[in-house]
Amino acid sequence: KHYMTRIYMYTPNLHTGHGPFSHCFDEFAPPGWCHEHASVSIFDYLIRANDLTPVLKSKGGLGEEEIHLVKQLILGDQAHAPADFTWNSPPPLKSFLYDIVANHRSGIDVDRMDYFQRVYIPLSIESTDNMVYKSLTPPPTPLHNTTPGLPQLGHQQAFDADRLLMASRVCFVNGSWRICFKDKEVWNVAEFFHTRYSLHKKAYQHRVSTVISCLLMDIMRAADPHLHFTGKEGRLCTMSTAAAEM
């Protein structure tokens, strides 16, 4: 039960530190800033500002040690932790928790599986050819397969998340407990990485997406000297320096 409570706590807090325009802001923010660090700071602030420590202890059985573990799960591993963050080596029995949402060991986690589904749905509503005919009634037979995938990008999703999750087990490997998959799912694991590669190649890092990201950063840099926010101790800060005022 306490394991599930930790997962429920850190899953929604994983991306709370994202700035405007998501990963574009990571490039705009000061060097050394990253949204995982901001997520931990926001998580800290929410607990402190709302005096949640006694509530988490009484309702969820989570003390300071468990709350600190949640912060470590958000960061993923020690290499991604802030310089002033105290990293406690997790007990072997809890090491598999790091594989669930933000897996820095194999890269296979439910966060990526989730955005596969969220991205595929809006991108697969209609193909480029169908858009030409969308005003016709009744619509003609689609020229391309409209099952979930990226028809206008020439890719259909073959990765089966439900099947892979059903084939997963927690196993003892090299001195720690890890989430592992049945060997017959090797094709599905390969499709996981192929799907991620295809999304980056044909959508996220497509030349048009990259150009738009660069334009957004130019806009933010041009607006930065003119936008001021109230930071710590009431001092004014710009949008770029506000990222560190948490």
mmCIF file of N, CA and C in Angstrom, residues 159-208:
data_model
loop_
_atom_site.group_PDB
_atom_site.id
_atom_site.type_symbol
_atom_site.label_atom_id
_atom_site.label_comp_id
_atom_site.label_asym_id
_atom_site.label_seq_id
_atom_site.Cartn_x
_atom_site.Cartn_y
_atom_site.Cartn_z
ATOM 1 N N PHE A 159 3.617 -0.837 -31.142
ATOM 2 C CA PHE A 159 3.909 -1.126 -29.746
ATOM 3 C C PHE A 159 2.622 -1.350 -28.971
ATOM 4 N N ASP A 160 2.596 -2.407 -28.172
ATOM 5 C CA ASP A 160 1.421 -2.779 -27.381
ATOM 6 C C ASP A 160 1.764 -2.631 -25.896
ATOM 7 N N ALA A 161 1.371 -1.500 -25.305
ATOM 8 C CA ALA A 161 1.706 -1.220 -23.904
ATOM 9 C C ALA A 161 1.029 -2.200 -22.959
ATOM 10 N N ASP A 162 -0.251 -2.488 -23.196
ATOM 11 C CA ASP A 162 -0.971 -3.396 -22.305
ATOM 12 C C ASP A 162 -0.312 -4.770 -22.265
ATOM 13 N N ARG A 163 0.097 -5.248 -23.422
ATOM 14 C CA ARG A 163 0.738 -6.568 -23.490
ATOM 15 C C ARG A 163 2.068 -6.563 -22.730
ATOM 16 N N LEU A 164 2.856 -5.494 -22.901
ATOM 17 C CA LEU A 164 4.148 -5.431 -22.228
ATOM 18 C C LEU A 164 3.981 -5.349 -20.710
ATOM 19 N N LEU A 165 2.995 -4.586 -20.253
ATOM 20 C CA LEU A 165 2.756 -4.477 -18.811
ATOM 21 C C LEU A 165 2.324 -5.819 -18.227
ATOM 22 N N MET A 166 1.500 -6.556 -18.976
ATOM 23 C CA MET A 166 1.063 -7.865 -18.494
ATOM 24 C C MET A 166 2.226 -8.857 -18.434
ATOM 25 N N ALA A 167 3.250 -8.628 -19.255
ATOM 26 C CA ALA A 167 4.397 -9.536 -19.304
ATOM 27 C C ALA A 167 5.537 -9.066 -18.405
ATOM 28 N N SER A 168 5.296 -8.079 -17.549
ATOM 29 C CA SER A 168 6.346 -7.542 -16.688
ATOM 30 C C SER A 168 6.317 -8.193 -15.308
ATOM 31 N N ARG A 169 7.487 -8.342 -14.721
ATOM 32 C CA ARG A 169 7.634 -8.900 -13.376
ATOM 33 C C ARG A 169 8.772 -8.173 -12.666
ATOM 34 N N VAL A 170 8.721 -8.143 -11.338
ATOM 35 C CA VAL A 170 9.831 -7.621 -10.547
ATOM 36 C C VAL A 170 10.753 -8.792 -10.230
ATOM 37 N N CYS A 171 12.009 -8.711 -10.708
ATOM 38 C CA CYS A 171 12.970 -9.804 -10.538
ATOM 39 C C CYS A 171 14.249 -9.295 -9.877
ATOM 40 N N PHE A 172 14.950 -10.204 -9.217
ATOM 41 C CA PHE A 172 16.204 -9.849 -8.555
ATOM 42 C C PHE A 172 17.330 -9.982 -9.564
ATOM 43 N N VAL A 173 17.979 -8.853 -9.899
ATOM 44 C CA VAL A 173 19.022 -8.835 -10.925
ATOM 45 C C VAL A 173 20.237 -8.064 -10.407
ATOM 46 N N ASN A 174 21.383 -8.716 -10.395
ATOM 47 C CA ASN A 174 22.646 -8.062 -10.010
ATOM 48 C C ASN A 174 22.546 -7.296 -8.686
ATOM 49 N N GLY A 175 21.924 -7.937 -7.704
ATOM 50 C CA GLY A 175 21.898 -7.364 -6.366
ATOM 51 C C GLY A 175 20.771 -6.399 -6.073
ATOM 52 N N SER A 176 19.855 -6.189 -7.013
ATOM 53 C CA SER A 176 18.717 -5.300 -6.752
ATOM 54 C C SER A 176 17.494 -5.794 -7.499
ATOM 55 N N TRP A 177 16.345 -5.319 -7.057
ATOM 56 C CA TRP A 177 15.088 -5.716 -7.697
ATOM 57 C C TRP A 177 14.796 -4.776 -8.851
ATOM 58 N N ARG A 178 14.526 -5.349 -10.029
ATOM 59 C CA ARG A 178 14.296 -4.581 -11.258
ATOM 60 C C ARG A 178 12.996 -5.039 -11.924
ATOM 61 N N ILE A 179 12.386 -4.158 -12.703
ATOM 62 C CA ILE A 179 11.244 -4.561 -13.521
ATOM 63 C C ILE A 179 11.777 -5.195 -14.796
ATOM 64 N N CYS A 180 11.384 -6.430 -15.038
ATOM 65 C CA CYS A 180 11.862 -7.185 -16.200
ATOM 66 C C CYS A 180 10.676 -7.647 -17.043
ATOM 67 N N PHE A 181 10.971 -8.097 -18.261
ATOM 68 C CA PHE A 181 9.938 -8.530 -19.194
ATOM 69 C C PHE A 181 10.270 -9.921 -19.723
ATOM 70 N N LYS A 182 9.250 -10.660 -20.060
ATOM 71 C CA LYS A 182 9.447 -11.995 -20.621
ATOM 72 C C LYS A 182 10.234 -11.895 -21.930
ATOM 73 N N ASP A 183 11.091 -12.895 -22.177
ATOM 74 C CA ASP A 183 11.947 -12.839 -23.353
ATOM 75 C C ASP A 183 11.158 -12.829 -24.664
ATOM 76 N N LYS A 184 9.955 -13.386 -24.646
ATOM 77 C CA LYS A 184 9.174 -13.399 -25.884
ATOM 78 C C LYS A 184 8.656 -12.008 -26.260
ATOM 79 N N GLU A 185 8.793 -11.033 -25.332
ATOM 80 C CA GLU A 185 8.359 -9.667 -25.611
ATOM 81 C C GLU A 185 9.475 -8.811 -26.210
ATOM 82 N N VAL A 186 10.551 -9.438 -26.652
ATOM 83 C CA VAL A 186 11.663 -8.669 -27.202
ATOM 84 C C VAL A 186 11.220 -7.834 -28.405
ATOM 85 N N TRP A 187 10.301 -8.371 -29.202
ATOM 86 C CA TRP A 187 9.805 -7.613 -30.370
ATOM 87 C C TRP A 187 9.034 -6.377 -29.925
ATOM 88 N N ASN A 188 8.263 -6.532 -28.830
ATOM 89 C CA ASN A 188 7.461 -5.416 -28.319
ATOM 90 C C ASN A 188 8.365 -4.327 -27.734
ATOM 91 N N VAL A 189 9.428 -4.740 -27.047
ATOM 92 C CA VAL A 189 10.398 -3.776 -26.533
ATOM 93 C C VAL A 189 11.055 -3.026 -27.687
ATOM 94 N N ALA A 190 11.388 -3.759 -28.754
ATOM 95 C CA ALA A 190 11.975 -3.110 -29.938
ATOM 96 C C ALA A 190 11.001 -2.105 -30.542
ATOM 97 N N GLU A 191 9.704 -2.433 -30.557
ATOM 98 C CA GLU A 191 8.702 -1.515 -31.090
ATOM 99 C C GLU A 191 8.542 -0.286 -30.201
ATOM 100 N N PHE A 192 8.755 -0.460 -28.880
ATOM 101 C CA PHE A 192 8.717 0.685 -27.966
ATOM 102 C C PHE A 192 9.743 1.735 -28.395
ATOM 103 N N PHE A 193 10.984 1.289 -28.606
ATOM 104 C CA PHE A 193 12.037 2.228 -28.983
ATOM 105 C C PHE A 193 11.855 2.730 -30.414
ATOM 106 N N HIS A 194 11.300 1.882 -31.284
ATOM 107 C CA HIS A 194 11.030 2.327 -32.653
ATOM 108 C C HIS A 194 9.955 3.402 -32.664
ATOM 109 N N THR A 195 8.935 3.230 -31.840
ATOM 110 C CA THR A 195 7.866 4.224 -31.746
ATOM 111 C C THR A 195 8.419 5.552 -31.248
ATOM 112 N N ARG A 196 9.260 5.500 -30.222
ATOM 113 C CA ARG A 196 9.850 6.728 -29.681
ATOM 114 C C ARG A 196 10.729 7.409 -30.730
ATOM 115 N N TYR A 197 11.526 6.615 -31.428
ATOM 116 C CA TYR A 197 12.380 7.173 -32.482
ATOM 117 C C TYR A 197 11.538 7.838 -33.570
ATOM 118 N N SER A 198 10.460 7.167 -33.966
ATOM 119 C CA SER A 198 9.606 7.702 -35.034
ATOM 120 C C SER A 198 8.959 9.022 -34.622
ATOM 121 N N LEU A 199 8.490 9.104 -33.368
ATOM 122 C CA LEU A 199 7.878 10.344 -32.892
ATOM 123 C C LEU A 199 8.881 11.495 -32.888
ATOM 124 N N HIS A 200 10.103 11.224 -32.457
ATOM 125 C CA HIS A 200 11.114 12.280 -32.455
ATOM 126 C C HIS A 200 11.522 12.657 -33.875
ATOM 127 N N LYS A 201 11.666 11.660 -34.732
ATOM 128 C CA LYS A 201 12.128 11.912 -36.091
ATOM 129 C C LYS A 201 11.070 12.618 -36.922
ATOM 130 N N LYS A 202 9.822 12.208 -36.776
ATOM 131 C CA LYS A 202 8.770 12.695 -37.680
ATOM 132 C C LYS A 202 7.852 13.734 -37.059
ATOM 133 N N ALA A 203 7.988 14.001 -35.754
ATOM 134 C CA ALA A 203 7.115 14.994 -35.110
ATOM 135 C C ALA A 203 7.916 15.943 -34.218
ATOM 136 N N TYR A 204 8.428 15.437 -33.080
ATOM 137 C CA TYR A 204 9.068 16.304 -32.100
ATOM 138 C C TYR A 204 10.252 17.076 -32.672
ATOM 139 N N GLN A 205 11.121 16.378 -33.431
ATOM 140 C CA GLN A 205 12.313 17.022 -33.970
ATOM 141 C C GLN A 205 12.226 17.226 -35.481
ATOM 142 N N HIS A 206 11.007 17.216 -35.990
ATOM 143 C CA HIS A 206 10.797 17.549 -37.399
ATOM 144 C C HIS A 206 11.269 18.983 -37.628
ATOM 145 N N ARG A 207 11.732 19.285 -38.810
ATOM 146 C CA ARG A 207 12.318 20.606 -39.075
ATOM 147 C C ARG A 207 11.330 21.738 -38.790
ATOM 148 N N VAL A 208 10.038 21.516 -39.073
ATOM 149 C CA VAL A 208 9.042 22.562 -38.807
ATOM 150 C C VAL A 208 8.878 22.769 -37.303
#
